[in-house]
Coordinates of C-alpha atoms and ligand atoms in Angstrom, one line a residue:
X1 CA 127.1 -3.1 186.1
X2 CA 126.7 -0.7 188.9
X3 CA 129.2 1.3 189.9
X4 CA 130.5 1.3 193.7
X5 CA 128.0 4.9 194.2
X6 CA 125.4 1.9 193.3
X7 CA 124.3 3.8 190.0
X8 CA 124.6 2.6 186.7
X9 CA 126.9 3.4 184.3
X10 CA 123.7 4.1 181.4
X11 CA 123.3 7.2 183.6
X12 CA 126.7 8.3 183.5
X13 CA 126.8 7.9 179.7
X14 CA 123.3 9.8 179.1
X15 CA 124.5 12.6 181.6
X16 CA 128.1 13.7 179.6
X17 CA 128.7 16.2 177.3
X18 CA 128.7 19.1 179.2
X19 CA 129.8 22.4 178.1
X20 CA 132.8 23.6 180.0
X21 CA 133.5 27.2 178.9
X22 CA 134.4 28.8 182.1
X23 CA 136.0 31.5 180.0
X24 CA 132.9 32.7 177.3
X25 CA 134.7 31.0 174.3
X26 CA 131.1 30.9 173.2
X27 CA 131.0 34.2 173.0
X28 CA 134.0 34.6 170.3
X29 CA 132.0 32.0 168.2
X30 CA 130.0 33.1 165.4
X31 CA 126.0 31.5 165.0
X32 CA 127.4 29.3 162.2
X33 CA 130.3 28.0 164.5
X34 CA 127.9 27.1 166.9
X35 CA 125.4 25.5 164.8
X36 CA 128.2 23.4 163.7
X37 CA 129.3 22.6 167.1
X38 CA 125.4 21.7 168.3
X39 CA 125.3 19.4 165.4
X40 CA 128.5 17.4 165.7
X41 CA 127.9 17.0 169.3
X42 CA 124.2 15.5 169.4
X43 CA 125.6 13.3 166.5
X44 CA 128.6 12.3 168.9
X45 CA 125.7 11.5 171.3
X46 CA 123.4 9.5 169.2
X47 CA 125.4 7.8 167.0
X48 CA 129.5 7.6 168.8
X49 CA 128.8 6.9 172.6
X50 CA 126.2 4.5 172.8
X51 CA 128.4 2.0 170.8
X52 CA 131.9 3.0 171.1
X53 CA 133.1 1.6 174.5
X54 CA 131.9 -1.9 172.9
X55 CA 133.6 -1.5 169.2
X56 CA 137.5 -0.3 170.9
X57 CA 136.7 -3.2 173.6
X58 CA 136.4 -5.4 170.8
X59 CA 139.2 -3.8 168.6
X60 CA 136.7 -2.8 165.9
X61 CA 136.3 -0.1 163.5
X62 CA 132.5 1.3 163.4
X63 CA 132.7 1.7 159.5
X64 CA 128.9 2.5 159.6
X65 CA 130.0 5.9 160.3
X66 CA 131.8 6.6 157.8
X67 CA 128.3 7.7 156.4
X68 CA 126.7 9.8 159.1
X69 CA 130.1 11.7 159.4
X70 CA 130.2 12.8 155.8
X71 CA 126.4 13.3 156.3
X72 CA 127.4 15.6 159.2
X73 CA 130.3 17.7 156.9
X74 CA 133.1 16.6 159.0
X75 CA 135.3 15.1 155.9
X76 CA 137.0 18.6 154.6
X77 CA 134.6 20.9 156.4
X78 CA 136.9 23.7 155.4
X79 CA 137.5 22.6 151.7
X80 CA 134.7 24.0 149.1
X81 CA 131.9 22.7 149.0
X82 CA 131.9 22.5 145.0
X83 CA 134.6 19.7 145.6
X84 CA 132.6 18.0 148.6
X85 CA 133.6 19.5 151.4
X86 CA 131.9 21.9 153.6
X87 CA 132.9 25.0 152.8
X88 CA 133.2 26.3 156.2
X89 CA 135.9 28.1 157.7
X90 CA 139.1 26.6 159.5
X91 CA 137.7 27.8 162.7
X92 CA 134.5 25.7 162.3
X93 CA 136.4 22.9 161.2
X94 CA 138.3 22.8 164.6
X95 CA 135.2 23.1 166.3
X96 CA 134.1 20.1 164.6
X97 CA 137.2 17.6 165.4
X98 CA 137.1 18.9 169.4
X99 CA 133.4 17.4 169.1
X100 CA 134.1 14.2 167.6
X101 CA 137.3 13.4 169.7
X102 CA 134.7 14.3 172.4
X103 CA 133.1 10.9 171.2
X104 CA 136.5 9.2 170.7
X105 CA 140.0 10.4 169.4
X106 CA 139.6 7.1 166.5
X107 CA 136.9 8.7 165.1
X108 CA 138.3 11.8 164.8
X109 CA 141.3 10.2 163.1
X110 CA 138.4 8.4 160.3
X111 CA 137.5 12.1 159.6
X112 CA 140.9 13.2 159.7
X113 CA 142.8 11.4 157.5
X114 CA 139.7 11.6 154.9
X115 CA 139.3 15.4 155.2
X116 CA 142.9 17.0 155.6
X117 CA 145.3 14.3 154.9
X118 CA 143.4 12.7 151.4
X119 CA 140.9 15.1 150.4
X120 CA 142.9 18.5 150.8
X121 CA 146.6 16.8 148.7
X122 CA 144.2 16.2 146.3
X123 CA 142.4 19.5 146.7
X124 CA 145.3 21.5 147.0
X125 CA 147.8 19.4 144.8
X126 CA 145.6 17.8 142.1
X127 CA 144.6 18.4 138.9
X128 CA 141.2 19.4 137.8
X129 CA 140.5 15.9 136.2
X130 CA 141.6 14.4 139.4
X131 CA 139.5 17.0 142.1
X132 CA 136.5 16.3 139.8
X133 CA 137.2 12.2 139.9
X134 CA 137.7 11.8 143.4
X135 CA 136.5 14.8 146.2
X136 CA 132.9 14.4 145.7
X137 CA 133.3 10.8 146.5
X138 CA 135.2 11.0 149.3
X139 CA 133.7 14.0 150.8
X140 CA 130.0 12.1 150.9
X141 CA 132.2 8.7 152.3
X142 CA 131.9 6.8 149.0
X143 CA 135.6 6.1 149.1
X144 CA 137.2 6.0 151.8
X145 CA 140.4 7.3 151.9
X146 CA 144.0 7.1 153.0
X147 CA 147.2 8.8 153.2
X148 CA 150.9 6.8 153.0
X149 CA 154.1 8.9 154.7
X150 CA 155.5 6.5 157.3
X151 CA 157.6 3.7 156.5
X152 CA 158.5 0.8 159.0
X153 CA 162.6 2.8 159.4
X154 CA 160.9 6.4 158.4
X155 CA 158.8 8.1 160.6
X156 CA 160.4 11.3 162.2
X157 CA 162.0 11.5 159.5
X158 CA 160.2 11.1 156.2
X159 CA 162.4 12.4 153.8
X160 CA 164.3 9.5 154.3
X161 CA 161.9 7.3 152.9
X162 CA 162.2 4.7 150.7
X163 CA 159.5 3.9 148.7
X164 CA 159.8 5.2 145.2
X165 CA 158.7 5.5 141.8
X166 CA 160.2 5.0 137.9
X167 CA 158.7 6.3 134.9
X168 CA 157.5 3.2 132.5
X169 CA 155.9 4.8 129.3
X170 CA 153.2 6.2 130.6
X171 CA 152.9 4.8 134.2
X172 CA 154.7 4.9 137.0
X173 CA 156.2 1.8 138.6
X174 CA 155.5 2.1 142.7
X175 CA 157.5 0.0 144.9
X176 CA 158.1 0.2 148.5
X177 CA 155.8 -0.1 151.5
X178 CA 154.7 2.4 154.3
X179 CA 153.4 1.6 157.9
X180 CA 151.4 2.2 160.6
X181 CA 148.7 3.4 158.0
X182 CA 145.4 5.1 159.5
X183 CA 142.2 3.5 157.4
X184 CA 145.1 1.4 154.8
X185 CA 142.9 -1.7 154.6
X186 CA 139.4 0.0 153.8
X187 CA 141.0 2.5 151.3
X188 CA 139.7 2.6 148.1
X189 CA 142.3 5.1 147.2
X190 CA 145.7 6.1 149.2
X191 CA 147.6 9.4 148.8
X192 CA 151.2 7.8 148.8
X193 CA 154.7 9.9 149.1
X194 CA 157.3 8.3 147.2
X195 CA 160.8 9.4 145.6
X196 CA 161.4 10.2 141.9
X197 CA 164.3 9.0 140.2
X198 CA 165.5 11.9 141.3
X199 CA 165.4 11.4 144.9
X200 CA 162.6 14.6 144.6
X201 CA 158.9 13.4 146.9
X202 CA 156.2 13.1 144.8
X203 CA 152.4 12.4 145.5
X204 CA 150.5 9.7 143.6
X205 CA 147.1 8.6 144.2
X206 CA 146.6 5.1 144.4
X207 CA 144.0 3.2 143.9
X208 CA 142.5 -0.1 145.8
X209 CA 142.6 -3.4 143.3
X210 CA 145.9 -2.0 141.4
X211 CA 148.1 -5.4 140.8
X212 CA 150.8 -5.6 143.0
X213 CA 149.6 -3.1 146.1
X214 CA 148.0 -4.9 149.3
X215 CA 147.1 -3.1 152.7
X216 CA 147.1 -5.6 155.5
X217 CA 145.7 -4.8 159.0
X218 CA 148.5 -4.3 161.9
X219 CA 146.8 -6.1 164.9
X220 CA 147.7 -6.0 168.4
X221 CA 147.3 -1.8 169.0
X222 CA 146.1 -1.2 172.6
X223 CA 145.6 2.7 171.4
X224 CA 143.3 4.1 169.3
X225 CA 141.2 0.5 168.8
X226 CA 138.1 1.8 167.1
X227 CA 140.4 3.1 164.3
X228 CA 141.6 0.8 161.5
X229 CA 145.5 0.8 161.2
X230 CA 147.4 -1.1 158.4
X231 CA 150.5 -1.0 156.3
X232 CA 150.6 -0.3 152.7
X233 CA 152.3 -2.5 150.3
X234 CA 154.1 -1.9 146.9
X235 CA 155.2 -4.4 144.4
X236 CA 155.8 -3.0 140.9
X237 CA 152.5 -1.4 140.8
X238 CA 151.7 0.3 137.9
X239 CA 150.5 3.7 138.7
X240 CA 149.1 5.6 135.3
X241 CA 151.0 9.4 134.7
X242 CA 147.7 11.0 135.4
X243 CA 147.5 10.2 139.2
X244 CA 150.6 11.9 140.1
X245 CA 149.7 15.0 141.9
X246 CA 151.3 17.6 139.2
X247 CA 151.4 20.6 141.6
X248 CA 154.1 19.7 144.5
X249 CA 157.7 18.5 144.6
X250 CA 159.5 17.9 147.8
X251 CA 158.7 17.3 151.5
X252 CA 156.6 20.2 151.6
X253 CA 154.0 18.3 150.2
X254 CA 152.6 16.3 152.9
X255 CA 153.7 18.4 155.7
X256 CA 151.2 21.3 154.3
X257 CA 148.8 18.4 155.0
X258 CA 149.9 17.4 158.1
X259 CA 150.2 21.1 159.0
X260 CA 146.2 21.2 158.5
X261 CA 145.6 17.4 160.1
X262 CA 147.6 19.1 163.2
X263 CA 145.5 22.2 163.6
X264 CA 142.8 19.7 163.9
X265 CA 144.1 17.6 166.5
X266 CA 145.1 20.6 168.2
X267 CA 140.9 21.6 168.4
X268 CA 140.6 17.8 168.7
X269 CA 142.7 16.9 172.2
X270 CA 140.1 19.7 174.1
X271 CA 137.4 17.3 173.6
X272 CA 138.9 14.0 174.7
X273 CA 140.1 16.9 177.5
X274 CA 136.7 17.2 178.2
X275 CA 134.9 14.3 178.1
X276 CA 137.7 13.1 181.1
X277 CA 137.2 16.4 183.5
X278 CA 132.9 15.8 182.9
X279 CA 133.3 12.8 184.2
X280 CA 135.9 13.3 186.9
X281 CA 133.8 16.6 188.0
X282 CA 130.2 14.4 188.1
X283 CA 132.1 11.3 189.9
X284 CA 133.5 13.9 192.3
X285 CA 130.3 15.3 193.4
X286 CA 128.4 11.7 193.6
X287 CA 131.2 9.5 195.1
X288 CA 131.4 9.9 198.8
X289 CA 134.4 8.8 201.2
X290 CA 135.0 9.6 205.1
X291 CA 131.3 11.1 205.0
X292 CA 131.9 14.1 202.3
X293 CA 131.6 14.4 198.8
X294 CA 135.2 13.4 197.8
X295 CA 135.0 17.0 195.7
X296 CA 135.1 18.4 198.8
X297 CA 138.6 17.5 199.6
X298 CA 141.2 19.7 199.2
X299 CA 143.3 17.8 197.1
X300 CA 140.5 16.8 194.6
X301 CA 139.8 20.5 194.2
X302 CA 143.1 21.0 193.1
X303 CA 143.3 18.2 190.5
X304 CA 139.8 19.5 188.7
X305 CA 140.7 23.2 189.5
X306 CA 143.8 22.3 187.1
X307 CA 142.4 20.5 184.8
X308 CA 139.7 23.0 184.1
X309 CA 142.5 26.2 183.6
X310 CA 144.1 23.7 181.0
X311 CA 141.8 23.0 179.1
X312 CA 141.0 26.4 179.2
X313 CA 144.5 27.3 178.5
X314 CA 144.0 25.4 175.5
X315 CA 140.8 26.7 174.4
X316 CA 142.7 29.6 174.3
X317 CA 145.1 28.3 171.8
X318 CA 142.9 27.1 169.5
X319 CA 140.8 29.6 169.2
X320 CA 143.9 31.7 168.3
X321 CA 145.0 29.6 165.9
X322 CA 142.0 29.8 164.8
X323 CA 141.8 33.2 164.0
X324 CA 145.2 33.2 162.2
X325 CA 144.4 29.9 160.6
X326 CA 141.1 32.2 159.2
X327 CA 143.0 35.2 158.4
X328 CA 146.3 33.1 156.5
X329 CA 148.5 34.1 158.5
X330 CA 148.9 30.9 160.6
X331 CA 152.2 29.3 161.0
X332 CA 153.7 24.9 160.6
X333 CA 155.0 26.2 164.4
X334 CA 152.5 28.1 165.7
X335 CA 150.2 24.8 165.1
X336 CA 153.4 22.7 166.1
X337 CA 153.0 24.5 169.7
X338 CA 149.2 24.2 169.4
X339 CA 149.3 20.3 168.7
X340 CA 152.1 19.5 171.6
X341 CA 150.5 21.4 174.3
X342 CA 146.6 20.3 173.6
X343 CA 147.9 17.1 173.3
X344 CA 149.7 16.3 176.0
X345 CA 147.2 18.5 178.4
X346 CA 144.5 16.0 177.1
X347 CA 146.2 13.1 178.4
X348 CA 147.5 14.7 181.7
X349 CA 143.8 15.5 182.2
X350 CA 142.5 11.7 181.3
X351 CA 145.8 10.8 184.3
X352 CA 143.9 12.9 186.7
X353 CA 141.0 12.1 185.6
X354 CA 141.3 8.6 186.4
X355 CA 142.7 8.9 189.5
X356 CA 139.8 10.8 191.0
X357 CA 137.3 8.1 189.5
X358 CA 139.6 5.6 191.8
X359 CA 139.4 1.8 190.9
X360 CA 136.0 2.6 189.1
X361 CA 138.5 4.8 186.8
X362 CA 140.7 1.5 185.3
X363 CA 136.8 0.3 183.8
X364 CA 134.6 0.6 181.1
X365 CA 132.1 2.3 182.9
X366 CA 133.9 5.3 181.9
X367 CA 135.7 6.9 179.1
X368 CA 138.9 7.5 180.8
X369 CA 140.6 4.8 179.8
X370 CA 139.7 4.6 176.6
X371 CA 140.5 8.4 175.8
X372 CA 143.8 8.2 177.7
X373 CA 144.7 4.6 175.7
X374 CA 143.9 6.9 172.4
X375 CA 146.1 9.7 173.6
X376 CA 149.7 8.1 173.5
X377 CA 149.1 7.6 170.2
X378 CA 147.4 11.4 169.4
X379 CA 150.9 12.4 171.3
X380 CA 153.1 10.6 168.6
X381 CA 151.3 10.7 165.1
X382 CA 151.5 13.5 163.5
X383 CA 155.1 14.4 164.4
X384 CA 156.1 13.1 168.1
X385 CA 155.7 15.0 171.4
X386 CA 159.3 16.0 171.4
X387 CA 159.6 16.4 167.3
X388 CA 156.8 19.3 167.7
X389 CA 158.9 20.6 170.4
X390 CA 162.2 20.8 168.0
X391 CA 159.7 22.6 165.8
X392 CA 159.2 24.9 168.2
X393 CA 163.2 25.2 169.3
X394 CA 164.4 26.1 165.7
X395 CA 161.2 28.5 164.9
X396 CA 163.1 30.9 168.0
X397 CA 166.3 29.5 167.5
X398 CA 166.9 29.7 164.2
X399 CA 169.4 26.5 164.4
X400 CA 168.3 23.6 163.0
X401 CA 168.0 20.4 165.7
X402 CA 167.1 17.8 163.1
X403 CA 170.4 18.1 160.8
Ligands
TGC1 P1 162.6 20.7 156.8 O1 164.2 20.8 155.9 O2 162.3 21.3 157.7 O3 161.6 21.2 155.7 C1 161.2 20.7 153.8 C2 160.3 21.4 153.5 O4 158.8 21.2 154.2 C3 158.7 22.8 154.4 N1 157.9 22.7 155.9 C4 156.3 22.6 156.0 N2 155.6 22.7 154.7 C5 154.4 23.2 155.5 N3 154.0 22.5 157.1 C6 155.2 22.0 157.8 N4 154.4 21.8 158.5 C7 156.2 22.2 157.2 N5 157.0 21.7 157.8 C8 158.8 22.4 157.1 C9 159.8 23.8 155.0 O5 159.5 25.1 154.8 C10 160.9 23.1 153.4 O6 160.5 23.0 152.2 P2 161.6 23.7 151.5 O7 160.6 24.8 150.5 O8 162.7 24.8 151.9 O9 161.9 22.2 150.3 O10 162.8 19.3 156.5 P3 163.3 18.1 157.5 O11 163.4 17.0 156.3 O12 164.2 18.7 158.3 O13 161.9 17.3 158.7 C11 161.3 18.2 159.5 C12 160.7 17.6 160.4 C13 161.2 16.7 161.1 C14 160.0 18.7 161.4 C15 159.4 17.0 159.6 O14 159.9 16.4 158.7 C16 158.7 16.1 160.6 O15 157.5 17.2 160.5 N6 158.6 15.2 161.3 C17 157.1 14.5 162.1 C18 157.0 13.4 160.7 C19 155.3 13.4 160.8 O16 154.7 14.0 161.3 N7 154.6 12.3 160.2 C20 153.3 12.1 160.2 C21 152.7 11.1 159.7 S1 150.9 11.0 159.0 C22 150.5 10.8 160.3 O17 150.2 10.4 161.5 C23 148.7 10.6 160.2 S2 147.8 9.9 161.6 C24 146.9 10.3 160.8 C25 145.9 10.3 162.1 O18 144.7 8.9 162.1 O19 144.5 11.3 161.8
FAD2 P1 160.6 7.4 165.2 O1 160.4 8.5 164.5 O2 160.9 6.0 165.3 O3 160.7 7.7 167.0 C1 160.8 7.1 168.4 C2 161.1 8.6 169.1 O4 162.3 8.2 168.9 C3 159.9 9.0 169.1 O5 160.1 9.4 170.8 C4 160.5 9.9 168.6 O6 160.4 11.6 169.3 C5 162.1 10.0 169.3 N1 163.0 10.9 168.1 C6 163.3 10.6 166.6 N2 163.8 11.7 166.3 C7 164.2 12.7 167.0 C8 165.4 13.6 167.4 N3 165.8 13.9 165.7 N4 165.5 14.0 168.4 C9 164.9 13.6 169.5 N5 163.8 12.6 169.7 C10 163.6 12.3 168.2 N6 151.3 7.4 159.6 C11 151.1 7.6 158.3 O7 152.0 8.1 157.2 N7 149.7 8.0 158.2 C12 148.9 7.7 158.9 O8 147.9 7.1 158.8 C13 149.2 7.5 160.2 N8 148.5 6.8 161.3 C14 148.9 6.3 162.1 C15 148.0 6.3 163.5 C16 148.9 5.3 164.0 C17 147.7 4.6 164.9 C18 150.3 6.0 164.6 C19 150.6 5.2 166.1 C20 150.7 6.1 163.5 C21 150.1 6.4 162.3 N9 151.0 6.9 161.8 C22 150.2 7.3 160.6 C23 152.6 7.1 161.7 C24 152.9 8.6 162.6 O9 153.4 9.6 162.5 C25 154.6 7.6 163.5 O10 154.2 6.8 164.6 C26 155.2 8.9 163.7 O11 155.5 10.0 163.4 C27 156.4 8.8 165.0 O12 156.9 7.9 164.0 P2 157.7 6.1 164.3 O13 156.2 6.0 165.1 O14 159.0 5.7 163.4 O15 158.8 6.8 166.0

């Protein structure tokens, strides 16, 4: 299909992936960060970009990419390599998420869940035996994992969960259901959060094939269509006591995994925004109306100038977050601010980019609508836009709006 200028879509796709480094943030990164960034950028360009529109349209997860993601070190980049991770720092982890989400938020999700929500809790809260059993296979993509926190009636308020475990000899009996779980229909391993008989939240590792455990797919999503989402249903599932994560109790267990994943999302969203900006800038220079390129109109320049300004501010926020994370000084509330700001920024950039593309902006010739629809999920999962505002509100006032 040709666009209104007669140029073909293939060219638009091949030309994408311009670097946008308005404030020379590359100067703040190490050689290793730049190498990781370039390797993932190349992989996304070769493996994701050529297929992603098709998979999104079909509403199908490109499962063959799990192996490639493992090979480029996208699963647990900051988990030590002896446990199957990448052995890199938090900055590198963020940069990798940015490059993956430049391709598609669903591809970044595949990596976020595997690394930050499955490998990380096992690494941080698991026994040595659990780490040795699961982490290498999750790191190399042999196992796919998922993270079950949200329930049908408990999304923003996970503390209200009703999924529960009861002791029975050398096992726990697990009952309940989780909803909106990325990768669940494919997962070999699920990290599930459930209340024990004292009402304390505990983490258990549930394996595919355990009797009474099923993971039906959720259909009908208009967002994150290349990522598979499902439920987790537990009907008297017998889970060996050795599958309990021994080193954490309470809501801070799952929330600290979320901190890790939200950090990655605050970087990832910048990648989606950059891809939309790239496409809009190129289109504005190529597309003429009233005898001149639309990039020459002041209103188009305003849109583009504001887009790159917001992207640059988000990059600086993410970079600073990375330095704080690497110094071990980052707070959950700082991560909330960056997740909320950067995802919202990316969604606004996608909307402006869509306008610049005119009618072409709604087609699959350009990545804009796919990113825009994806970002509606990213704005909601890992804590909604408003929940993160209230976390900031609580942090600065000392007053809890959730009670
Ligand atoms: P609250 O009393 O504030 O906290 C309970 C305990 O947890 C500690 N804590 C944290 N620890 C680490 N990291 C964080 N981010 C933390 N936030 C809080 C806190 O210090 C306390 O510890 P302690 O020792 O005193 O017990 O809890 P609350 O019940 O008032 O809830 C607070 C609230 C609403 C902010 C929280 O529950 C929340 O964040 N809600 C949003 C839920 C959410 O984000 N769900 C995400 C599900 S997973 C997902 O979406 C994956 S998408 C994956 C993909 O495809 O990429
Ligand atoms: P609700 O909590 O019902 O919120 C509805 C609205 O009410 C929102 O606008 C919210 O901001 C607002 N609201 C709620 N409480 C307040 C308040 N106190 N003050 C003001 N406003 C409030 N979860 C997992 O556990 N694992 C996963 O892998 C996972 N993957 C996901 C993948 C997709 C595609 C999607 C869409 C979701 C996924 N989630 C996952 C779930 C996600 O984290 C939740 O959807 C999210 O936390 C919001 O919960 P909810 O959808 O139940 O909305």
